[in-house]
Amino acid sequence: MRENGFFLPTPKYKELMILNYIEQNPDTTQKELGKEIGAAASMINAYLDEYEANGYITREYITSKTVKYHITSKGLKRKNFLNISFIEQLMDMHKLAREGIELFFRELEQRDFKKLLLYGAGEVAEIILGVLKYGSGTNIDIVAVVDDDLEKRGTTIVGYPIISSVDIKKYKHDGIFISSYTYEDSIKQQLVKKGYNKEKILTFFTES
């Protein structure tokens, strides 16, 4: 189970993870299942007893200590239902996050920031470019993406060119949006140190 800081694993989420894992790994152990979902072996045993009572799994005892788990047709239906429910909730979260980004850029547009450079060609930039490129409801134009990584320069991200900071002046733009969470402060300080207008430095994670 991948670590995340946005929600606690609910009983339904654990059930989904266990049924998925058993389907793919019938020879698994309770210790492995515990590691997969971050639970004690005693809790795994309680979960498995419940799923067996509900008809979602069966146990095949190879020896007194070795058990093979099988997901039943009823268990497959349950797993598929949980998968759909989980995806639906993820889509709701995605919609909420997307709306927050769209609102932020609509506000920038109202402040006459129409042509922007992004600074930072990482995951944040990829998400923002995806939102802006595929229907954000704004007319903001991303001119290029600035990055200090030599290996990234000359390549593209979501179809936008990645350039060096020394080339900033070559591109007509209204401001620079820092598209990096980790290096937001240092990038801002770097731009100010180079004489870039502080009023045209835009940030998402801290107040501009």
Short mmCIF file of C-alpha atoms in Angstrom, two decimals:
data_model
loop_
_atom_site.label_atom_id
_atom_site.label_comp_id
_atom_site.label_asym_id
_atom_site.label_seq_id
_atom_site.Cartn_x
_atom_site.Cartn_y
_atom_site.Cartn_z
CA MET A 1 0.00 0.00 0.00
CA ARG A 2 1.52 3.28 -1.08
CA GLU A 3 2.00 5.87 1.64
CA ASN A 4 -0.18 8.94 1.31
CA GLY A 5 -0.90 11.89 3.50
CA PHE A 6 -4.44 12.61 2.38
CA PHE A 7 -6.60 9.87 3.85
CA LEU A 8 -6.42 7.09 6.40
CA PRO A 9 -6.92 3.56 5.05
CA THR A 10 -10.53 2.69 5.81
CA PRO A 11 -11.81 -0.87 6.34
CA LYS A 12 -13.17 -0.84 2.77
CA TYR A 13 -9.82 0.28 1.38
CA LYS A 14 -8.03 -2.48 3.33
CA GLU A 15 -10.60 -4.97 2.06
CA LEU A 16 -9.92 -3.87 -1.52
CA MET A 17 -6.17 -4.17 -1.04
CA ILE A 18 -6.40 -7.61 0.54
CA LEU A 19 -8.75 -9.03 -2.09
CA ASN A 20 -6.59 -7.60 -4.88
CA TYR A 21 -3.46 -9.05 -3.34
CA ILE A 22 -4.97 -12.49 -2.75
CA GLU A 23 -6.22 -12.63 -6.33
CA GLN A 24 -2.70 -12.01 -7.61
CA ASN A 25 -0.85 -13.93 -4.87
CA PRO A 26 -2.82 -16.97 -3.65
CA ASP A 27 0.31 -18.31 -1.91
CA THR A 28 0.65 -15.18 0.23
CA THR A 29 1.00 -15.28 3.99
CA GLN A 30 -0.69 -13.24 6.68
CA LYS A 31 2.69 -11.61 7.35
CA GLU A 32 2.93 -10.50 3.71
CA LEU A 33 -0.64 -9.22 3.74
CA GLY A 34 0.08 -7.30 6.93
CA LYS A 35 3.08 -5.66 5.31
CA GLU A 36 1.05 -4.85 2.20
CA ILE A 37 -1.67 -2.94 4.05
CA GLY A 38 0.28 -1.86 7.13
CA ALA A 39 -1.55 -4.00 9.70
CA ALA A 40 -0.62 -6.54 12.35
CA ALA A 41 -0.90 -10.24 11.49
CA SER A 42 -3.61 -10.65 14.16
CA MET A 43 -5.75 -8.05 12.39
CA ILE A 44 -5.16 -9.76 9.04
CA ASN A 45 -6.48 -13.00 10.50
CA ALA A 46 -9.62 -11.21 11.69
CA TYR A 47 -10.13 -9.67 8.25
CA LEU A 48 -9.67 -13.02 6.53
CA ASP A 49 -12.15 -14.69 8.89
CA GLU A 50 -14.68 -11.99 8.03
CA TYR A 51 -14.11 -12.29 4.26
CA GLU A 52 -14.38 -16.08 4.45
CA ALA A 53 -17.62 -15.79 6.42
CA ASN A 54 -18.95 -13.43 3.73
CA GLY A 55 -18.02 -15.90 1.01
CA TYR A 56 -15.33 -13.69 -0.57
CA ILE A 57 -12.43 -16.10 -0.08
CA THR A 58 -11.76 -19.74 0.74
CA ARG A 59 -8.76 -21.30 2.46
CA GLU A 60 -6.95 -24.36 1.14
CA TYR A 61 -4.82 -25.97 3.85
CA ILE A 62 -1.71 -27.43 2.20
CA THR A 63 -0.23 -28.33 5.60
CA SER A 64 -1.17 -27.39 9.14
CA LYS A 65 0.90 -24.22 8.75
CA THR A 66 0.69 -23.55 5.02
CA VAL A 67 -2.50 -22.02 3.63
CA LYS A 68 -3.40 -21.05 0.09
CA TYR A 69 -6.08 -18.39 -0.29
CA HIS A 70 -8.58 -18.34 -3.16
CA ILE A 71 -10.85 -15.46 -4.09
CA THR A 72 -14.36 -16.66 -4.97
CA SER A 73 -16.67 -15.39 -7.72
CA LYS A 74 -18.53 -13.48 -5.00
CA GLY A 75 -15.20 -12.07 -3.85
CA LEU A 76 -14.36 -10.95 -7.39
CA LYS A 77 -17.68 -9.12 -7.62
CA ARG A 78 -16.99 -7.47 -4.26
CA LYS A 79 -13.46 -6.51 -5.32
CA ASN A 80 -14.71 -5.00 -8.60
CA PHE A 81 -17.38 -3.02 -6.76
CA LEU A 82 -14.78 -1.66 -4.32
CA ASN A 83 -12.47 -0.77 -7.22
CA ILE A 84 -15.20 1.25 -8.94
CA SER A 85 -16.15 3.00 -5.71
CA PHE A 86 -12.52 3.86 -5.00
CA ILE A 87 -11.95 5.25 -8.50
CA GLU A 88 -15.13 7.33 -8.21
CA GLN A 89 -13.87 8.94 -5.00
CA LEU A 90 -10.43 9.55 -6.52
CA MET A 91 -12.11 11.30 -9.45
CA ASP A 92 -14.02 13.53 -7.04
CA MET A 93 -10.73 14.46 -5.34
CA HIS A 94 -9.11 15.08 -8.73
CA LYS A 95 -12.00 17.35 -9.75
CA LEU A 96 -11.69 19.35 -6.52
CA ALA A 97 -7.92 19.81 -6.96
CA ARG A 98 -8.34 20.74 -10.62
CA GLU A 99 -10.96 23.37 -9.77
CA GLY A 100 -8.55 24.91 -7.25
CA ILE A 101 -5.84 25.25 -9.91
CA GLU A 102 -8.29 26.64 -12.46
CA LEU A 103 -9.56 29.25 -9.99
CA PHE A 104 -6.00 30.33 -9.19
CA PHE A 105 -5.14 30.88 -12.86
CA ARG A 106 -8.42 32.67 -13.59
CA GLU A 107 -7.48 35.11 -10.83
CA LEU A 108 -4.04 35.57 -12.43
CA GLU A 109 -5.70 36.28 -15.76
CA GLN A 110 -7.86 38.94 -14.14
CA ARG A 111 -4.64 40.54 -12.90
CA ASP A 112 -3.47 40.74 -16.55
CA PHE A 113 -1.03 37.86 -16.40
CA LYS A 114 -1.75 36.44 -19.86
CA LYS A 115 1.63 35.07 -20.97
CA LEU A 116 3.61 33.14 -18.38
CA LEU A 117 6.84 31.27 -17.99
CA LEU A 118 6.81 28.36 -15.55
CA TYR A 119 9.93 27.81 -13.46
CA GLY A 120 10.46 24.17 -12.54
CA ALA A 121 9.91 21.28 -14.94
CA GLY A 122 8.81 18.66 -12.45
CA GLU A 123 5.59 16.97 -11.38
CA VAL A 124 3.91 20.22 -10.32
CA ALA A 125 4.55 21.75 -13.75
CA GLU A 126 3.25 18.62 -15.46
CA ILE A 127 -0.01 18.76 -13.50
CA ILE A 128 -0.50 22.50 -14.07
CA LEU A 129 0.31 22.26 -17.78
CA GLY A 130 -2.14 19.39 -18.11
CA VAL A 131 -4.91 21.42 -16.48
CA LEU A 132 -4.20 24.52 -18.58
CA LYS A 133 -3.75 22.63 -21.83
CA TYR A 134 -6.89 20.54 -21.62
CA GLY A 135 -9.61 23.00 -20.70
CA SER A 136 -8.99 25.28 -17.75
CA GLY A 137 -11.43 28.00 -18.81
CA THR A 138 -8.62 30.57 -19.00
CA ASN A 139 -6.79 32.22 -21.88
CA ILE A 140 -3.41 32.10 -20.16
CA ASP A 141 -0.60 31.15 -22.52
CA ILE A 142 2.39 29.25 -21.15
CA VAL A 143 5.31 30.36 -23.27
CA ALA A 144 7.97 27.94 -21.97
CA VAL A 145 9.21 26.17 -18.84
CA VAL A 146 12.45 27.22 -17.15
CA ASP A 147 14.58 24.66 -15.34
CA ASP A 148 18.11 24.57 -13.92
CA ASP A 149 18.65 20.89 -14.74
CA LEU A 150 21.03 20.71 -17.71
CA GLU A 151 19.64 17.33 -18.78
CA LYS A 152 16.12 18.72 -19.14
CA ARG A 153 17.03 21.71 -21.31
CA GLY A 154 16.22 21.32 -24.97
CA THR A 155 13.51 18.76 -24.18
CA THR A 156 9.79 19.33 -23.62
CA ILE A 157 7.19 18.76 -20.91
CA VAL A 158 3.56 18.23 -21.98
CA GLY A 159 4.61 19.72 -25.33
CA TYR A 160 6.20 22.89 -23.89
CA PRO A 161 9.91 23.67 -24.39
CA ILE A 162 12.23 23.59 -21.40
CA ILE A 163 14.71 26.47 -21.39
CA SER A 164 17.57 27.87 -19.31
CA SER A 165 17.12 30.77 -16.90
CA VAL A 166 19.60 32.78 -19.01
CA ASP A 167 17.07 32.69 -21.86
CA ILE A 168 14.20 34.22 -19.88
CA LYS A 169 14.61 37.63 -21.52
CA LYS A 170 14.25 36.07 -24.98
CA TYR A 171 10.61 35.19 -24.28
CA LYS A 172 7.90 37.82 -24.11
CA HIS A 173 5.92 37.20 -20.92
CA ASP A 174 3.95 38.94 -18.18
CA GLY A 175 5.36 37.01 -15.25
CA ILE A 176 7.04 33.86 -13.98
CA PHE A 177 5.02 31.26 -12.12
CA ILE A 178 7.17 29.07 -9.87
CA SER A 179 5.99 25.52 -10.51
CA SER A 180 8.04 23.86 -7.78
CA TYR A 181 7.00 23.09 -4.22
CA THR A 182 10.39 22.04 -2.89
CA TYR A 183 12.43 24.88 -4.41
CA GLU A 184 9.84 27.65 -4.49
CA ASP A 185 11.64 29.93 -2.01
CA SER A 186 15.10 29.41 -3.48
CA ILE A 187 13.89 30.03 -7.05
CA LYS A 188 12.16 33.22 -5.95
CA GLN A 189 15.30 34.43 -4.17
CA GLN A 190 17.38 33.55 -7.22
CA LEU A 191 15.13 35.57 -9.53
CA VAL A 192 15.10 38.59 -7.21
CA LYS A 193 18.88 38.42 -6.89
CA LYS A 194 19.15 38.54 -10.69
CA GLY A 195 17.02 41.67 -10.75
CA TYR A 196 13.74 40.15 -11.88
CA ASN A 197 10.69 42.23 -10.88
CA LYS A 198 9.42 40.78 -7.61
CA GLU A 199 5.85 41.79 -8.48
CA LYS A 200 5.95 39.49 -11.49
CA ILE A 201 7.02 36.41 -9.55
CA LEU A 202 3.95 34.27 -8.94
CA THR A 203 3.71 31.46 -6.40
CA PHE A 204 1.07 28.85 -5.66
CA PHE A 205 2.26 27.38 -2.35
CA THR A 206 3.14 30.62 -0.56
CA GLU A 207 1.88 34.18 -0.84
CA SER A 208 3.33 35.97 -3.88
#
